[in-house]
Coordinates of C-alpha atoms and ligand atoms in Angstrom, one line a residue:
X10 CA 98.1 92.8 86.0
X11 CA 99.5 95.9 83.9
X12 CA 100.8 98.4 86.4
X13 CA 101.1 101.1 84.1
X14 CA 104.2 102.4 83.9
X15 CA 105.9 101.5 81.0
X16 CA 108.3 103.5 79.7
X17 CA 108.4 105.6 83.5
X18 CA 111.9 106.2 85.1
X19 CA 112.6 105.1 88.8
X20 CA 115.5 106.1 90.7
X21 CA 116.5 103.7 93.0
X22 CA 119.7 104.4 95.7
X23 CA 120.5 100.8 97.7
X24 CA 120.1 99.1 95.1
X25 CA 123.1 96.6 94.5
X26 CA 121.5 93.6 96.2
X27 CA 119.4 93.0 98.6
X28 CA 115.9 94.7 98.9
X29 CA 117.0 97.2 96.7
X30 CA 117.7 95.6 93.9
X31 CA 114.5 93.7 94.2
X32 CA 112.8 96.2 93.9
X33 CA 114.6 97.5 91.1
X34 CA 114.3 94.8 89.4
X35 CA 110.9 94.1 89.6
X36 CA 110.0 97.3 88.2
X37 CA 112.3 96.6 85.5
X38 CA 110.0 93.7 84.8
X39 CA 107.4 96.3 84.4
X40 CA 109.2 98.1 81.8
X41 CA 110.4 101.3 84.3
X42 CA 113.4 102.1 82.9
X43 CA 115.9 102.1 86.4
X44 CA 119.1 104.3 87.3
X45 CA 120.5 102.0 90.6
X46 CA 122.6 103.8 93.5
X47 CA 125.7 102.7 95.6
X48 CA 128.6 103.1 97.4
X49 CA 130.6 100.6 95.3
X50 CA 131.3 100.6 92.2
X51 CA 132.0 96.5 91.7
X52 CA 128.6 94.8 93.0
X53 CA 126.6 97.7 91.3
X54 CA 128.0 97.5 87.5
X55 CA 126.9 93.6 87.9
X56 CA 123.3 94.1 89.5
X57 CA 122.5 96.7 86.4
X58 CA 124.2 94.2 84.2
X59 CA 122.3 91.9 86.2
X60 CA 118.9 93.4 85.6
X61 CA 119.1 94.9 81.8
X62 CA 119.9 91.1 80.4
X63 CA 116.6 89.9 82.3
X64 CA 114.9 92.7 81.2
X65 CA 116.1 94.8 78.0
X66 CA 115.6 98.3 80.0
X67 CA 117.8 101.6 80.5
X68 CA 119.5 100.6 82.9
X69 CA 122.4 103.4 84.8
X70 CA 123.8 103.4 87.3
X71 CA 126.0 106.2 89.7
X72 CA 127.8 105.8 92.6
X73 CA 126.9 107.7 95.7
X74 CA 126.4 107.6 99.7
X75 CA 123.0 108.4 100.3
X76 CA 124.5 110.0 103.4
X77 CA 126.2 112.9 101.8
X78 CA 125.6 115.6 99.8
X79 CA 127.8 114.6 96.8
X80 CA 126.1 111.2 97.2
X81 CA 122.5 112.5 96.7
X82 CA 123.8 114.5 93.9
X83 CA 125.6 112.3 91.4
X84 CA 122.0 110.2 92.0
X85 CA 120.1 113.0 91.0
X86 CA 122.3 113.9 88.0
X87 CA 121.7 110.4 86.7
X88 CA 118.4 110.4 86.9
X89 CA 117.6 114.5 87.1
X90 CA 113.4 114.0 86.6
X91 CA 112.1 110.4 88.3
X92 CA 108.7 109.3 88.2
X93 CA 109.7 106.7 91.3
X94 CA 112.2 107.2 93.9
X95 CA 113.1 104.2 96.1
X96 CA 115.1 105.5 99.0
X97 CA 117.2 102.6 100.8
X98 CA 120.2 102.2 102.8
X99 CA 122.4 100.2 105.0
X100 CA 120.6 99.6 108.6
X101 CA 122.6 99.8 112.0
X102 CA 124.4 97.6 114.2
X103 CA 122.8 96.4 117.0
X104 CA 124.3 97.4 120.9
X105 CA 123.3 99.0 124.1
X106 CA 122.0 102.8 123.3
X107 CA 124.9 103.7 126.3
X108 CA 127.8 102.4 124.0
X109 CA 126.4 105.0 121.3
X110 CA 127.4 108.7 121.3
X111 CA 126.5 111.6 119.4
X112 CA 127.8 110.9 116.2
X113 CA 126.4 107.2 116.5
X114 CA 123.2 108.7 116.8
X115 CA 123.5 111.3 114.3
X116 CA 125.1 108.6 111.4
X117 CA 121.5 106.7 111.6
X118 CA 120.1 110.0 111.0
X119 CA 121.6 110.1 108.0
X120 CA 121.2 107.0 106.2
X121 CA 118.1 106.2 108.2
X122 CA 115.6 109.2 108.2
X123 CA 117.3 112.3 107.0
X124 CA 119.1 111.5 103.6
X125 CA 115.8 109.7 102.4
X126 CA 113.7 113.4 103.4
X127 CA 116.9 115.0 101.1
X128 CA 116.0 113.0 98.4
X129 CA 112.2 113.4 98.7
X130 CA 113.1 117.5 99.3
X131 CA 115.1 117.4 95.4
X132 CA 113.1 115.2 93.6
X133 CA 108.9 115.4 95.1
X134 CA 107.9 118.7 93.1
X135 CA 109.1 117.8 90.4
X136 CA 106.8 114.5 90.4
X137 CA 103.9 117.4 91.4
X138 CA 104.5 119.4 88.4
X139 CA 104.5 116.5 85.9
X140 CA 101.3 115.0 87.9
X141 CA 102.6 111.7 88.7
X142 CA 104.9 110.0 91.4
X143 CA 105.6 107.3 93.4
X144 CA 108.0 107.1 96.9
X145 CA 108.4 104.1 98.7
X146 CA 111.0 104.0 101.6
X147 CA 112.4 100.6 102.8
X148 CA 112.3 100.8 106.8
X149 CA 112.0 98.4 109.4
X150 CA 109.2 96.6 110.9
X151 CA 110.8 98.5 113.5
X152 CA 108.7 101.3 113.8
X153 CA 106.3 99.2 114.4
X154 CA 107.7 96.3 116.6
X155 CA 111.0 97.9 118.5
X156 CA 113.3 95.9 118.7
X157 CA 115.2 95.9 121.5
X158 CA 118.7 95.7 120.2
X159 CA 118.3 98.2 116.8
X160 CA 118.2 101.3 119.1
X161 CA 118.8 103.6 116.6
X162 CA 116.5 102.0 113.4
X163 CA 114.1 101.9 116.8
X164 CA 114.5 105.8 116.7
X165 CA 115.9 106.9 113.8
X166 CA 113.2 105.5 111.7
X167 CA 110.3 106.0 113.4
X168 CA 111.4 110.3 112.6
X169 CA 111.2 109.8 108.7
X170 CA 108.1 108.1 109.4
X171 CA 106.4 110.4 111.4
X172 CA 107.7 112.6 108.1
X173 CA 106.0 111.4 106.0
X174 CA 102.6 110.6 107.7
X175 CA 102.5 114.2 106.8
X176 CA 104.1 114.9 103.7
X177 CA 102.4 112.2 102.2
X178 CA 99.0 114.1 102.5
X179 CA 100.2 117.2 101.1
X180 CA 101.1 115.6 97.5
X181 CA 98.6 112.9 96.7
X182 CA 96.2 115.1 95.6
X183 CA 99.1 116.0 92.8
X184 CA 99.5 111.9 91.7
X185 CA 102.3 111.6 93.8
X186 CA 101.9 109.3 96.7
X187 CA 104.6 108.3 99.7
X188 CA 104.9 105.1 101.2
X189 CA 107.1 102.6 103.5
X190 CA 107.7 99.2 103.7
X191 CA 108.5 97.2 107.0
X192 CA 110.2 95.0 106.3
X193 CA 110.3 91.6 108.9
X194 CA 113.2 89.1 108.2
X195 CA 114.4 88.9 104.7
X196 CA 117.5 86.7 103.7
X197 CA 119.7 89.5 102.3
X198 CA 123.2 89.8 103.5
X199 CA 122.0 92.3 105.8
X200 CA 119.6 90.1 108.0
X201 CA 123.4 87.9 107.4
X202 CA 125.0 90.4 109.2
X203 CA 123.1 91.2 111.7
X204 CA 122.5 87.6 112.8
X205 CA 126.0 87.2 113.0
X206 CA 126.5 89.9 115.5
X207 CA 123.4 88.9 117.4
X208 CA 125.7 85.4 118.1
X209 CA 128.3 87.4 120.7
X210 CA 128.1 84.9 123.9
X211 CA 125.4 83.2 123.4
X212 CA 127.5 79.9 122.3
X213 CA 125.2 79.1 119.6
X214 CA 126.4 78.7 116.0
X215 CA 124.5 80.6 113.3
X216 CA 123.0 78.1 111.5
X217 CA 121.3 77.5 114.8
X218 CA 120.6 81.3 115.3
X219 CA 119.3 81.7 111.5
X220 CA 117.4 78.2 111.3
X221 CA 115.3 78.9 115.2
X222 CA 114.7 83.3 113.5
X223 CA 113.3 81.6 110.8
X224 CA 110.8 79.0 112.9
X225 CA 109.7 81.7 114.8
X226 CA 108.0 83.4 112.8
X227 CA 104.5 82.4 111.3
X228 CA 105.1 81.4 108.4
X229 CA 108.3 79.9 109.3
X230 CA 110.6 81.4 106.4
X231 CA 112.8 84.6 105.4
X232 CA 111.0 86.6 103.4
X233 CA 112.2 86.2 99.5
X234 CA 113.3 89.6 98.4
X235 CA 111.5 89.8 95.0
X236 CA 108.2 89.3 97.7
X237 CA 109.6 92.6 98.7
X238 CA 110.3 93.6 95.4
X239 CA 106.9 92.9 93.7
X240 CA 105.2 95.0 96.9
X241 CA 107.5 98.0 95.3
X242 CA 106.3 97.2 91.8
X243 CA 102.7 97.6 92.7
X244 CA 103.0 100.6 95.0
X245 CA 104.3 102.3 92.6
X246 CA 101.9 101.8 89.8
X247 CA 98.9 103.5 88.8
X248 CA 96.3 102.1 90.3
X249 CA 98.1 102.4 93.9
X250 CA 97.5 106.4 93.6
X251 CA 94.6 106.3 96.6
X252 CA 97.1 104.8 99.0
X253 CA 100.0 107.2 100.4
X254 CA 101.5 107.2 103.9
X255 CA 100.7 104.0 104.5
X256 CA 103.4 101.3 106.5
X257 CA 103.3 97.9 104.7
X258 CA 104.7 95.6 107.1
X259 CA 106.0 92.1 104.8
X260 CA 106.7 90.1 107.2
X261 CA 105.5 86.3 107.4
X262 CA 102.8 88.0 110.1
X263 CA 105.5 88.4 112.8
X264 CA 103.8 91.3 114.3
X265 CA 101.2 90.4 116.2
X266 CA 99.0 93.0 116.4
X267 CA 95.1 92.4 115.1
X268 CA 95.5 96.7 113.0
Ligands
NAP321 N1 116.9 92.4 104.8 C1 116.2 92.5 106.5 O1 115.6 91.6 107.1 C2 115.5 93.7 107.3 C3 114.3 93.7 107.6 C4 114.2 95.0 108.3 C5 115.0 96.3 107.5 N2 116.4 96.0 107.0 C6 116.8 97.4 106.7 O2 116.6 97.4 104.7 C7 117.7 97.8 104.6 C8 118.2 96.8 103.5 O3 118.4 95.8 103.9 P1 119.2 94.9 103.0 O4 118.8 93.5 103.4 O5 118.5 94.4 101.5 O6 120.1 95.2 102.7 P2 122.0 94.3 102.1 O7 121.6 93.3 101.3 O8 122.8 95.0 102.8 O9 121.6 96.0 100.4 C9 122.0 97.7 101.0 C10 121.9 98.2 99.5 O10 122.3 99.4 99.9 C11 123.3 99.7 99.7 N3 123.6 101.0 100.5 C12 123.5 101.0 102.1 N4 123.9 101.8 102.6 C13 124.1 103.2 101.4 C14 124.6 103.9 101.3 N5 124.1 105.0 102.4 N6 124.2 105.0 100.3 C15 123.7 104.3 99.2 N7 123.7 103.1 99.5 C16 124.1 102.7 99.9 C17 124.2 98.8 99.7 O11 125.7 99.1 98.6 P3 127.0 99.5 99.3 O12 127.2 98.9 100.0 O13 127.8 98.9 98.3 O14 126.3 101.0 99.2 C18 123.1 98.2 99.0 O15 123.0 97.8 97.7 C19 118.7 98.4 105.4 O16 118.6 99.3 105.8 C20 117.9 96.8 106.4 O17 118.6 97.5 107.7 C21 116.6 94.6 106.1

């Protein structure tokens, strides 16, 4: 299928590795020029070089932190009129809400709700004026299936999803859609970090916990980042203009509900 987005410009925040990088690669494979943003320059430059070598599209890199005003400004300066925006950043550390301070909550809100909303604010009106826009937020299955140890994610990401649900209905008439991808367990640095954080006093090894999580998934495996990247590319395609305000679980079937 030709996704019909060759020559479009995409701004992808949190795209030097893992799921964000996979989204950048999938879009680049469709001929989209990509600007990728992350906080650390070395991995970012390496990712940019890999994507450019693999696809031949124009790849721009910008160092920036989505949780700061300066970081968001650097991202937009590198790609001032994006047709496509991907919002992505670190997830939270697991823990017990009794230990979290107000500052912990504000940091979580900045990364998982307010930073993405600000990025949307900085780009959505231009998309609407130009008559094309695709905004995708990498969220988590935790907004449909709360994870006991991830209260910061359960809370902060639900705020983003609720906000997007309202805004997405106001932009679609101008061919600007906003959707959320809800990953289950994917094989990435963040997933490995999460599993390390779960070991605690369990007495189990990393490999035991890692494999048990795969075995507990109906697909019996972790997701591959490229699988999520492909979903992102489709949501950003010309064909997806009638899909907005949706929360797409990409989780191997682990969410147990019919709806
Ligand atoms: N992997 C999973 O199984 C899974 C499941 C559910 C939800 N998620 C969520 O999906 C998101 C992506 O996961 P992942 O596994 O791809 O993570 P990852 O491998 O750790 O990659 C995160 C990417 O975002 C960048 N980044 C992080 N914080 C940033 C910030 N404040 N500003 C700009 N860039 C930032 C990182 O680069 P720098 O560190 O250099 O900034 C990196 O490029 C996370 O929020 C995660 O919680 C993942």
